[in-house]
Coordinates of N, CA and C in Angstrom, one line a residue:
M130 N 0.7 -1.1 0.2 CA 0.0 0.0 -0.2 C 0.7 1.2 0.1
I131 N 0.6 2.3 -0.9 CA 1.2 3.5 -0.9 C 1.1 4.5 0.3
D132 N 2.0 4.9 0.9 CA 1.8 5.8 2.0 C 1.9 7.2 1.6
Y133 N 0.7 7.6 1.3 CA 0.7 9.1 0.9 C 1.1 10.3 1.5
T134 N 1.1 9.8 2.9 CA 1.7 10.8 3.5 C 3.1 11.1 3.4
Q135 N 3.7 9.8 3.4 CA 5.3 9.7 3.3 C 5.8 10.3 1.7
V136 N 4.9 10.1 0.6 CA 5.4 10.4 -0.7 C 5.0 12.0 -0.7
K137 N 4.1 13.1 0.2 CA 4.0 14.3 0.5 C 5.3 14.8 1.0
R138 N 5.5 14.3 2.1 CA 6.6 14.6 2.9 C 8.0 14.7 2.0
T139 N 8.1 13.5 1.4 CA 9.2 13.3 0.5 C 9.2 14.5 -0.7
L140 N 8.0 14.7 -1.1 CA 8.3 15.6 -2.3 C 8.6 17.4 -1.7
E141 N 8.2 17.4 -0.4 CA 8.0 18.6 0.2 C 9.6 18.8 0.2
E142 N 10.1 17.8 0.9 CA 11.7 17.8 1.4 C 12.6 18.1 -0.1
A143 N 12.2 17.5 -1.1 CA 13.1 17.5 -2.3 C 12.9 19.2 -3.0
A144 N 11.8 19.6 -2.8 CA 11.1 21.0 -3.0 C 12.1 22.0 -2.5
R145 N 12.1 21.9 -0.9 CA 13.1 22.8 -0.2 C 14.5 22.6 -0.7
A146 N 15.0 21.4 -0.6 CA 16.4 21.2 -1.3 C 16.5 21.9 -2.6
A147 N 15.9 21.8 -3.4 CA 16.0 22.0 -4.9 C 16.2 24.0 -4.9
P148 N 17.5 24.2 -5.8 CA 17.2 25.5 -5.9 C 16.2 26.3 -6.8
P149 N 16.0 27.7 -6.3 CA 14.9 28.2 -7.0 C 15.0 28.1 -8.5
T150 N 13.8 27.7 -9.1 CA 14.0 27.9 -10.7 C 14.1 29.4 -11.2
H151 N 14.4 29.4 -12.5 CA 14.1 30.7 -13.1 C 13.0 31.0 -13.2
G152 N 12.9 32.5 -12.7 CA 11.7 33.2 -13.0 C 10.4 33.0 -11.8
S153 N 11.3 32.2 -10.6 CA 10.4 31.8 -9.6 C 10.1 32.9 -8.7
G154 N 11.0 33.9 -8.7 CA 11.1 35.3 -7.9 C 12.1 35.1 -6.7
Q155 N 12.9 35.9 -6.7 CA 13.8 35.6 -5.5 C 13.1 36.6 -4.3
K156 N 12.5 37.7 -4.4 CA 12.1 38.6 -3.5 C 10.7 38.6 -3.5
C157 N 9.8 38.6 -2.0 CA 8.6 38.8 -2.3 C 7.9 39.9 -2.8
T158 N 6.8 39.3 -3.9 CA 6.2 40.1 -4.7 C 5.2 41.3 -4.2
I159 N 5.0 41.0 -2.8 CA 4.3 42.4 -2.2 C 5.1 43.6 -2.4
P160 N 4.3 44.8 -2.7 CA 5.1 46.0 -3.0 C 5.6 46.7 -1.9
G161 N 7.1 46.9 -1.8 CA 7.6 47.4 -0.8 C 8.1 46.6 0.3
C162 N 8.1 45.2 0.1 CA 8.5 44.2 1.0 C 9.9 43.9 0.8
G163 N 10.5 43.4 -0.3 CA 11.8 43.4 -0.5 C 12.5 41.9 0.3
N164 N 11.6 41.3 1.1 CA 12.1 39.8 1.8 C 12.2 39.0 1.1
P165 N 13.3 38.1 1.3 CA 13.6 36.7 0.2 C 12.0 35.9 0.2
T166 N 11.7 35.2 -1.0 CA 10.5 34.4 -0.5 C 10.9 33.2 -0.1
M167 N 10.0 32.5 0.7 CA 10.0 31.3 1.6 C 11.2 30.3 0.7
R168 N 10.7 30.3 -0.5 CA 11.3 29.2 -1.3 C 13.0 29.5 -1.5
A169 N 13.5 30.7 -1.7 CA 14.6 31.3 -1.7 C 15.4 31.4 -0.4
A170 N 14.5 31.8 0.7 CA 15.1 31.4 1.9 C 15.4 29.9 2.3
G171 N 14.9 28.9 1.9 CA 14.8 27.5 2.0 C 14.0 27.4 3.7
K172 N 12.9 28.4 3.3 CA 11.9 28.1 4.7 C 10.5 27.6 4.5
G173 N 10.7 27.2 3.3 CA 9.1 26.7 3.0 C 9.0 26.9 1.2
L174 N 7.9 26.3 0.9 CA 7.2 26.0 -0.5 C 7.2 27.5 -1.3
A175 N 6.7 28.5 -0.6 CA 5.8 29.9 -1.2 C 7.1 30.1 -2.2
V176 N 6.9 30.4 -3.6 CA 7.7 30.7 -4.6 C 7.8 32.5 -4.7
F177 N 6.5 33.0 -4.4 CA 6.4 34.8 -4.7 C 6.0 35.3 -3.3
H178 N 6.1 34.5 -2.2 CA 5.8 35.4 -1.0 C 6.7 34.9 0.1
C179 N 7.1 35.8 1.1 CA 8.1 35.5 1.9 C 7.3 35.4 3.3
K180 N 7.8 34.7 4.3 CA 7.1 34.2 5.3 C 6.3 34.8 6.4
R181 N 6.6 36.1 6.4 CA 5.8 37.2 7.0 C 4.7 37.4 6.4
H182 N 4.5 37.1 5.0 CA 3.3 37.7 4.2 C 2.4 36.5 4.0
V183 N 3.0 35.2 4.1 CA 2.1 34.2 4.1 C 1.7 33.8 5.6
E184 N 2.1 34.1 6.4 CA 1.8 34.2 7.7 C 0.4 35.2 8.2
H185 N 1.0 36.2 7.0 CA 0.0 37.1 7.6 C -1.6 36.7 6.8
L186 N -1.1 36.0 5.6 CA -2.3 35.4 5.1 C -3.0 34.5 5.7
A187 N -2.3 33.5 6.2 CA -3.2 32.6 7.3 C -3.6 33.3 8.5
R188 N -3.3 34.4 9.1 CA -4.1 35.2 10.1 C -5.3 36.0 9.7
H189 N -5.0 36.7 8.6 CA -6.3 37.7 8.0 C -6.8 37.2 7.1
G190 N -6.4 36.2 6.0 CA -7.3 35.8 5.0 C -6.8 37.0 3.6
S191 N -5.7 37.4 3.8 CA -5.1 38.4 2.8 C -3.8 38.6 3.1
L192 N -2.9 38.8 1.9 CA -1.5 38.9 2.1 C -1.2 40.2 2.7
W193 N -1.6 41.4 2.3 CA -1.6 42.8 2.9 C -2.6 43.3 3.7
H194 N -3.9 42.9 3.7 CA -4.9 43.5 4.2 C -4.8 43.4 5.6
P195 N -4.9 44.2 6.8 CA -5.1 43.9 7.9 C -6.4 43.5 8.5
T196 N -6.7 42.6 9.8 CA -7.9 42.6 10.1 C -8.7 43.9 10.6
Y197 N -9.8 44.1 10.2 CA -10.6 45.4 10.7 C -10.6 45.2 12.2
P198 N -10.5 46.3 13.0 CA -10.7 46.5 14.2 C -12.2 46.4 14.6
A199 N -12.4 46.0 15.8 CA -14.0 46.1 16.2 C -14.4 47.3 16.3
A200 N -13.9 48.5 16.3 CA -14.4 49.9 16.3 C -14.9 49.9 15.0
D201 N -14.3 49.6 13.9 CA -14.6 50.0 12.6 C -15.6 49.2 11.8
L202 N -15.9 48.0 12.6 CA -16.8 47.0 12.3 C -18.5 47.0 13.2
K203 N -18.2 47.7 14.1 CA -19.4 48.1 15.0 C -20.5 48.6 14.1
P204 N -20.3 50.1 13.6 CA -21.8 50.6 13.1 C -22.4 49.7 11.8
Y205 N -21.4 48.9 11.4 CA -22.0 47.8 10.1 C -22.6 46.8 10.9
L206 N -22.3 46.5 12.2 CA -22.9 45.2 12.9 C -24.2 45.8 13.9
K207 N -24.2 47.1 13.8 CA -25.3 47.7 14.4 C -26.5 48.0 13.4
T208 N -26.1 48.3 12.4 CA -27.1 48.4 11.1 C -27.7 47.3 10.6
A209 N -26.6 46.1 10.4 CA -27.1 44.8 9.9 C -28.3 44.2 11.1
A210 N -27.9 44.4 12.2 CA -29.0 43.6 13.4 C -30.2 44.4 13.4
A211 N -30.2 45.7 12.9 CA -31.7 46.5 13.2 C -32.2 45.9 11.6
W212 N -31.5 45.6 10.7 CA -31.9 45.4 9.4 C -32.7 44.0 9.6
I213 N -31.9 43.2 10.5 CA -32.7 41.7 10.4 C -33.7 41.8 11.1
K214 N -33.7 42.7 12.2 CA -35.0 42.6 12.9 C -36.0 43.3 12.4
A215 N -36.0 44.3 11.4 CA -37.1 44.5 10.7 C -37.7 43.8 9.6
N216 N -36.5 42.7 9.1 CA -36.7 41.7 8.0 C -36.9 40.4 8.3
R217 N -37.1 40.1 9.5 CA -37.0 38.4 10.2 C -38.0 37.8 9.3
N218 N -39.1 38.3 8.6 CA -40.0 37.5 8.1 C -39.8 37.3 6.8
D219 N -38.6 37.6 6.3 CA -38.3 37.5 4.8 C -37.9 36.0 4.7
P220 N -38.3 35.3 3.6 CA -38.1 33.9 3.6 C -36.7 33.7 3.6
V221 N -35.5 34.5 2.9 CA -34.3 34.4 2.8 C -33.5 34.4 3.9
V222 N -34.2 35.7 4.9 CA -33.5 36.1 6.3 C -33.9 34.7 7.0
A223 N -35.1 34.5 7.1 CA -35.7 33.3 7.9 C -35.0 31.9 7.8
S224 N -34.6 31.9 6.8 CA -34.1 30.7 6.1 C -32.1 30.4 6.7
A225 N -31.8 31.6 6.7 CA -30.6 31.9 6.9 C -30.2 31.8 8.5
V226 N -31.2 32.3 9.3 CA -31.1 32.1 10.8 C -31.7 30.9 11.0
Y227 N -32.4 30.4 10.3 CA -32.7 28.6 10.8 C -31.4 27.7 10.4
G228 N -30.9 28.0 9.4 CA -29.8 27.4 8.9 C -28.2 27.6 9.8
I229 N -28.2 28.7 10.7 CA -26.9 29.0 11.2 C -27.5 28.2 12.3
G230 N -28.9 28.1 13.0 CA -28.8 27.7 14.2 C -28.5 26.1 14.2
L231 N -28.9 25.7 13.0 CA -28.7 24.4 12.5 C -27.3 23.3 12.7
T232 N -26.4 24.9 12.1 CA -25.0 24.5 12.1 C -24.5 24.7 13.4
F233 N -25.0 25.3 14.3 CA -24.9 25.3 15.5 C -25.1 24.1 16.4
W234 N -26.2 23.3 16.3 CA -26.6 22.5 17.2 C -25.9 20.9 16.5
M235 N -25.6 20.9 15.1 CA -24.7 20.2 14.7 C -23.2 20.2 14.6
A236 N -22.7 21.2 15.7 CA -21.1 21.3 15.6 C -20.6 20.5 16.6
G237 N -21.6 19.8 17.6 CA -21.2 18.6 18.5 C -21.0 19.4 20.1
R238 N -20.2 19.1 20.6 CA -20.0 19.2 21.8 C -18.5 20.2 22.1
S239 N -18.6 21.2 23.2 CA -17.5 22.1 23.1 C -16.4 21.5 24.1
E240 N -15.2 21.9 23.9 CA -14.3 21.6 24.4 C -13.2 22.9 24.9
I241 N -12.4 22.6 26.0 CA -11.9 23.8 26.6 C -10.3 24.1 25.4
A242 N -10.3 25.4 25.7 CA -8.8 25.7 24.5 C -7.8 24.8 24.9
T243 N -7.3 24.3 26.2 CA -6.2 23.6 26.6 C -6.2 22.2 25.9
R244 N -7.5 21.6 25.4 CA -7.5 20.4 24.9 C -7.9 20.3 23.4
L245 N -7.2 20.9 22.7 CA -7.3 21.3 21.3 C -6.3 20.9 20.4
R246 N -5.3 20.9 21.4 CA -3.8 20.7 20.4 C -4.0 19.1 19.8
G247 N -3.7 19.1 18.4 CA -3.5 17.9 17.9 C -4.7 17.7 17.1
M248 N -6.0 18.2 17.3 CA -7.2 18.2 16.6 C -7.1 18.5 15.2
P249 N -7.8 18.0 14.2 CA -7.6 18.8 12.8 C -8.6 19.9 12.7
P250 N -8.2 20.8 12.0 CA -8.5 22.0 12.1 C -10.2 22.0 11.7
K251 N -10.7 21.1 10.9 CA -12.4 21.2 10.9 C -12.9 20.8 12.1
R252 N -12.4 19.9 13.2 CA -13.1 19.8 14.3 C -12.8 20.9 15.2
R253 N -11.4 21.6 15.2 CA -11.6 22.7 16.0 C -12.3 23.6 15.5
A254 N -12.8 24.1 14.5 CA -13.7 24.8 13.9 C -15.2 24.6 14.4
M255 N -15.4 23.3 14.3 CA -16.9 23.2 15.1 C -16.9 23.4 16.6
I256 N -15.8 23.0 17.4 CA -15.7 23.2 18.8 C -15.7 24.6 18.7
A257 N -15.1 25.5 18.1 CA -15.6 26.8 18.3 C -16.7 27.3 18.1
L258 N -17.7 26.8 17.1 CA -19.2 27.2 16.9 C -19.9 26.6 18.2
A259 N -19.4 25.6 18.7 CA -19.8 24.8 19.9 C -19.7 25.9 21.1
R260 N -18.9 26.6 21.0 CA -18.1 27.6 22.4 C -19.6 28.8 21.9
V261 N -19.6 29.1 21.3 CA -20.4 30.2 20.4 C -22.0 30.1 21.2
R262 N -22.0 28.9 20.7 CA -23.6 28.2 21.1 C -24.0 28.3 22.3
E263 N -22.7 27.5 23.3 CA -23.2 27.6 24.8 C -22.9 28.9 25.5
A264 N -22.2 29.9 24.9 CA -22.4 31.4 25.3 C -23.5 32.1 25.2
G265 N -24.5 31.3 24.6 CA -25.7 31.7 24.5 C -26.0 33.0 23.1
I266 N -25.0 32.7 22.2 CA -24.9 33.8 21.0 C -26.3 33.3 20.2
E267 N -27.0 34.3 20.0 CA -28.2 34.0 19.1 C -27.8 33.8 17.4
P268 N -28.3 32.9 16.7 CA -27.9 33.0 15.3 C -28.0 34.2 14.5
E269 N -29.4 35.1 14.9 CA -29.4 36.3 14.5 C -28.0 37.2 14.3
R270 N -27.2 36.9 15.6 CA -26.3 37.9 15.9 C -24.9 37.6 14.7
I271 N -24.8 36.1 14.4 CA -24.1 35.6 13.6 C -24.2 36.1 12.3
L272 N -25.6 35.9 11.6 CA -26.0 36.5 10.6 C -25.6 37.9 10.3
A273 N -25.8 39.0 11.4 CA -25.4 40.2 11.4 C -23.9 40.3 11.4
I274 N -23.1 39.4 12.0 CA -21.8 39.7 11.8 C -21.2 39.3 10.2
A275 N -22.0 38.5 9.8 CA -21.5 38.1 8.5 C -22.3 39.3 7.5
L276 N -23.2 39.8 7.6 CA -24.0 41.1 6.6 C -22.7 41.9 7.0
G277 N -22.7 42.4 8.5 CA -21.9 43.4 8.4 C -20.3 43.5 8.0
T278 N -20.0 42.4 8.3 CA -18.4 42.5 7.9 C -18.5 42.5 5.9
A279 N -19.5 41.7 5.6 CA -19.8 42.0 4.0 C -20.0 43.7 3.2
A280 N -20.7 44.3 4.5 CA -21.0 45.4 4.3 C -19.6 46.7 4.1
L281 N -19.1 46.3 5.0 CA -17.8 47.0 5.4 C -16.9 46.7 4.3
I282 N -16.7 45.6 3.6 CA -15.7 45.3 2.7 C -16.4 46.0 1.4
E283 N -17.6 46.0 1.3 CA -18.2 46.5 -0.1 C -18.0 48.1 0.0
E284 N -18.2 48.8 1.4 CA -18.0 50.4 1.5 C -16.6 50.5 1.3
D285 N -15.7 49.7 1.8 CA -14.3 50.4 2.0 C -13.5 50.3 0.6
P286 N -13.2 51.3 -0.1 CA -12.8 51.0 -1.4 C -11.2 50.8 -1.6
G287 N -10.8 50.6 -0.3 CA -9.1 49.9 -0.1 C -9.2 48.5 0.3
S288 N -10.3 48.0 0.4 CA -10.4 46.6 1.0 C -9.9 45.5 0.1
H289 N -9.6 44.5 0.3 CA -9.3 43.2 -0.1 C -10.7 42.5 -0.5
R290 N -10.9 42.6 -2.0 CA -12.2 42.2 -2.1 C -12.4 40.4 -2.5
S291 N -11.8 39.7 -2.1 CA -12.1 38.3 -2.1 C -12.6 37.5 -1.3
R292 N -13.1 36.4 -1.5 CA -14.0 35.5 -0.7 C -13.1 35.1 0.4
E293 N -11.9 34.4 0.1 CA -11.1 34.3 1.4 C -11.2 35.3 2.8
F294 N -10.8 36.4 2.1 CA -10.8 37.8 3.1 C -11.8 37.7 3.8
R295 N -13.3 37.8 3.3 CA -14.6 38.0 3.5 C -14.8 37.1 4.8
I296 N -14.7 35.7 4.5 CA -14.9 34.8 5.4 C -14.1 34.4 6.4
V297 N -12.9 35.0 6.3 CA -11.7 35.0 7.6 C -12.1 35.9 8.5
Q298 N -12.8 37.3 7.6 CA -12.6 38.5 8.4 C -14.1 37.8 9.3
T299 N -15.2 37.4 8.8 CA -16.3 37.1 9.4 C -15.9 36.0 10.6
A300 N -14.9 35.1 10.3 CA -14.7 34.0 11.1 C -14.4 34.6 12.4
K301 N -13.1 35.5 12.1 CA -12.4 36.5 13.4 C -13.4 37.1 14.2
A302 N -14.6 37.6 13.4 CA -15.2 38.2 14.3 C -16.3 37.2 15.3
V303 N -16.5 36.3 14.8 CA -17.5 35.0 15.4 C -16.6 34.6 16.5
H304 N -15.2 34.2 16.3 CA -14.2 33.8 17.2 C -13.9 34.4 18.4
R305 N -14.2 35.6 18.3 CA -13.7 36.7 19.4 C -15.1 36.7 20.4
L306 N -16.3 36.4 19.9 CA -17.6 35.9 21.0 C -17.3 34.8 22.0
A307 N -16.5 34.2 21.9 CA -16.4 33.1 22.9 C -15.2 32.5 22.7
S308 N -13.8 32.8 22.6 CA -12.7 31.9 22.4 C -12.3 31.4 23.3
G309 N -12.4 31.9 24.3 CA -11.4 31.6 25.3 C -11.8 30.5 26.4
Y310 N -10.9 30.2 27.4 CA -11.2 29.1 28.6 C -10.5 30.0 29.4
H311 N -11.4 30.4 30.6 CA -11.2 31.2 31.9 C -11.4 29.9 33.3
R312 N -10.6 30.2 33.9 CA -10.9 29.6 35.1 C -9.8 29.9 36.4
T313 N -10.8 30.0 37.6 CA -10.5 30.5 38.9 C -10.4 29.7 39.9
W314 N -9.3 29.1 40.4 CA -9.7 28.6 41.9 C -8.5 29.0 43.3
D315 N -8.5 28.6 44.1 CA -7.8 28.9 45.4 C -6.8 28.1 45.6
F316 N -5.6 28.9 45.2 CA -4.1 27.8 45.4 C -3.6 28.3 46.8
P317 N -3.3 26.9 47.6 CA -2.7 26.9 48.7 C -1.5 27.4 48.9
L318 N -1.3 28.1 50.0 CA 0.0 28.9 50.4 C 0.7 28.2 51.2
R319 N 2.1 28.4 51.4 CA 2.7 27.5 52.7 C 1.9 27.9 54.0
D320 N 1.7 28.8 54.1 CA 1.1 29.6 55.9 C -0.2 29.0 55.8
G321 N -0.9 28.2 55.1 CA -2.1 27.5 55.3 C -3.3 28.2 54.7
T322 N -3.1 29.6 54.0 CA -4.1 30.5 53.6 C -4.2 30.1 52.2
T323 N -4.9 30.6 51.3 CA -5.1 30.5 49.8 C -5.1 31.6 49.0
A324 N -4.8 31.9 48.0 CA -4.9 33.2 47.1 C -5.4 32.3 45.8
P325 N -6.0 33.3 44.9 CA -7.0 33.1 44.0 C -6.0 32.8 42.8
Y326 N -6.1 32.3 42.2 CA -5.5 31.8 40.9 C -6.0 31.5 39.6
T327 N -5.9 32.7 38.5 CA -6.5 32.4 37.2 C -5.9 32.1 35.9
I328 N -6.6 31.3 35.4 CA -5.7 30.8 33.9 C -6.8 31.2 32.8
H329 N -6.0 32.0 31.9 CA -6.8 32.1 30.7 C -6.1 31.4 29.4
A330 N -6.9 30.7 28.6 CA -6.2 30.1 27.2 C -7.1 30.4 26.3
Y331 N -6.7 31.0 25.1 CA -7.1 30.9 24.2 C -6.4 30.3 22.7
P332 N -7.6 29.6 22.0 CA -6.8 29.0 20.4 C -6.6 29.7 19.6
R333 N -5.7 29.4 18.8 CA -5.1 30.1 17.7 C -6.1 30.8 16.9
S334 N -6.2 32.1 16.5 CA -7.3 32.5 15.4 C -6.5 32.5 14.1
T335 N -6.2 31.4 13.5 CA -5.3 31.7 12.2 C -5.6 30.0 11.3
G336 N -5.1 30.1 10.0 CA -5.1 29.1 9.3 C -6.5 28.4 8.9
R337 N -6.4 27.2 9.0 CA -7.5 26.5 7.9 C -8.7 26.7 9.4
V338 N -8.6 26.8 10.5 CA -9.6 26.8 11.5 C -10.7 27.8 11.2
L339 N -10.3 29.1 11.0 CA -10.8 30.1 10.4 C -11.6 30.0 9.1
R340 N -11.0 29.4 8.1 CA -11.6 29.0 6.8 C -12.9 28.2 7.2
H341 N -12.7 27.1 7.6 CA -13.9 26.3 8.3 C -15.0 26.8 9.0
I342 N -14.7 27.9 9.9 CA -15.6 28.7 10.5 C -16.4 29.5 9.7
G343 N -15.5 30.2 8.9 CA -16.1 31.2 7.5 C -16.8 30.6 6.5
E344 N -17.0 29.8 6.2 CA -17.4 28.9 5.2 C -18.6 28.4 5.6
A345 N -18.5 27.4 7.1 CA -19.9 27.0 7.7 C -20.8 28.4 7.6
I346 N -20.4 29.5 8.4 CA -21.3 30.9 8.1 C -22.0 31.3 6.9
E347 N -20.8 31.4 6.0 CA -21.4 31.7 4.6 C -22.1 30.9 4.0
K348 N -22.1 29.5 4.5 CA -23.3 28.7 3.7 C -24.8 29.2 3.8
D349 N -24.6 29.3 5.3 CA -26.4 29.7 5.6 C -26.4 31.2 5.4
S350 N -25.3 32.0 5.1 CA -26.0 33.8 5.0 C -25.7 34.0 3.5
A351 N -25.2 33.2 2.5 CA -24.8 33.8 1.4 C -25.9 34.1 0.7
A352 N -26.9 33.7 0.6 CA -28.3 34.4 -0.2 C -28.8 35.6 0.2
V353 N -28.7 36.0 1.8 CA -28.9 36.9 2.2 C -27.9 38.0 1.9
I354 N -26.7 38.0 2.0 CA -25.7 38.6 1.3 C -26.2 39.1 -0.4
D355 N -26.4 38.1 -1.0 CA -26.5 38.0 -2.5 C -27.8 39.2 -2.7
A356 N -28.8 38.8 -2.1 CA -30.0 39.6 -2.5 C -30.2 41.1 -1.6
H357 N -29.3 41.0 -0.4 CA -29.8 42.2 0.4 C -28.7 43.5 0.4
L358 N -27.0 43.0 0.4 CA -26.6 43.5 0.5 C -26.2 45.0 0.2
P359 N -26.7 45.8 -0.8 CA -26.9 47.0 -1.2 C -27.9 47.8 -0.4
A360 N -28.8 47.3 0.2 CA -29.8 47.8 1.0 C -28.9 48.0 2.2
I361 N -28.3 47.1 2.6 CA -27.9 46.9 3.8 C -26.9 48.2 4.3
V362 N -26.0 48.1 3.0 CA -25.1 49.2 3.0 C -25.5 50.6 2.8
A363 N -26.5 50.8 1.7 CA -27.3 52.1 1.8 C -27.9 52.4 3.1
L364 N -28.5 51.5 4.0 CA -29.0 51.8 5.2 C -27.8 52.2 6.3
K365 N -26.7 51.7 6.5 CA -25.5 52.0 7.4 C -25.0 53.6 7.0
V366 N -24.9 53.6 5.5 CA -24.6 55.1 4.9 C -25.7 56.1 5.8
E367 N -27.0 55.8 5.5 CA -28.0 56.7 5.7 C -28.1 56.9 7.6
T368 N -27.5 56.0 8.2 CA -27.8 55.9 9.7 C -26.3 56.5 10.2
H369 N -25.3 56.0 9.9 CA -24.3 56.5 10.5 C -23.2 57.2 9.7
G370 N -23.4 57.4 8.2 CA -22.8 58.3 7.4 C -21.8 57.3 6.8
R371 N -20.7 58.1 6.0 CA -19.7 57.1 5.4 C -18.4 57.0 6.1
I372 N -18.5 56.1 7.3 CA -17.2 56.2 8.4 C -16.4 55.0 7.7
M373 N -15.4 55.5 7.3 CA -14.3 54.5 6.7 C -13.6 54.0 7.7
P374 N -12.8 53.2 7.7 CA -12.0 52.3 8.5 C -10.5 53.4 8.6
H375 N -9.9 53.2 9.5 CA -8.7 54.1 9.6 C -7.8 53.1 9.5
M376 N -6.8 53.3 8.7 CA -5.5 51.9 8.1 C -4.3 52.8 8.6

């Protein structure tokens, strides 16, 4: 039987050992970077980008655009939430809310952040959604995040308008709702007394986990985005003005 994992590992090792091919690009192609590509530096297989920008892509969904701060996203979330409340009987909206709720309950049981090491990305994504469910977050709020994120990207002329960026930005906003594990207990001291001890653990917000979270949410919210995004952007401009993000 062929061990495909071993074959993949062998090919990757051979690619790292081989010198860069002609025209593969010695420097990162992001304007103004100038760092050697991962392939040229012998630290990976990326032919056109350096390690810093590849890691940026994993964390943010874009090689160059940063994650939107919560303050920039806030007026879009408020607008989307108000719009959903006013249009809750719209069949497309009702279907999206139902779908997100179903995705929540199909996510399975939650696990604390300290037990996630070694789990596959899709399982970790479902655990993240289960934590959101157990935190009492309603499906309408998740839909508001998806719509608000899409509206912000739509209005921002300097945004990275790719599907990957949109779903990662949505996932990061959802992930922040209930991402950590927090526990406090009394730690015994030598003099017989106790002192409170608190631990905070947060799973990494990066990589395939974010893509799986974003894809699960987009699956349920895409129809609303396609049908009503222009109306939500217009309502946001009417209510809050053209508040553009500060980069």
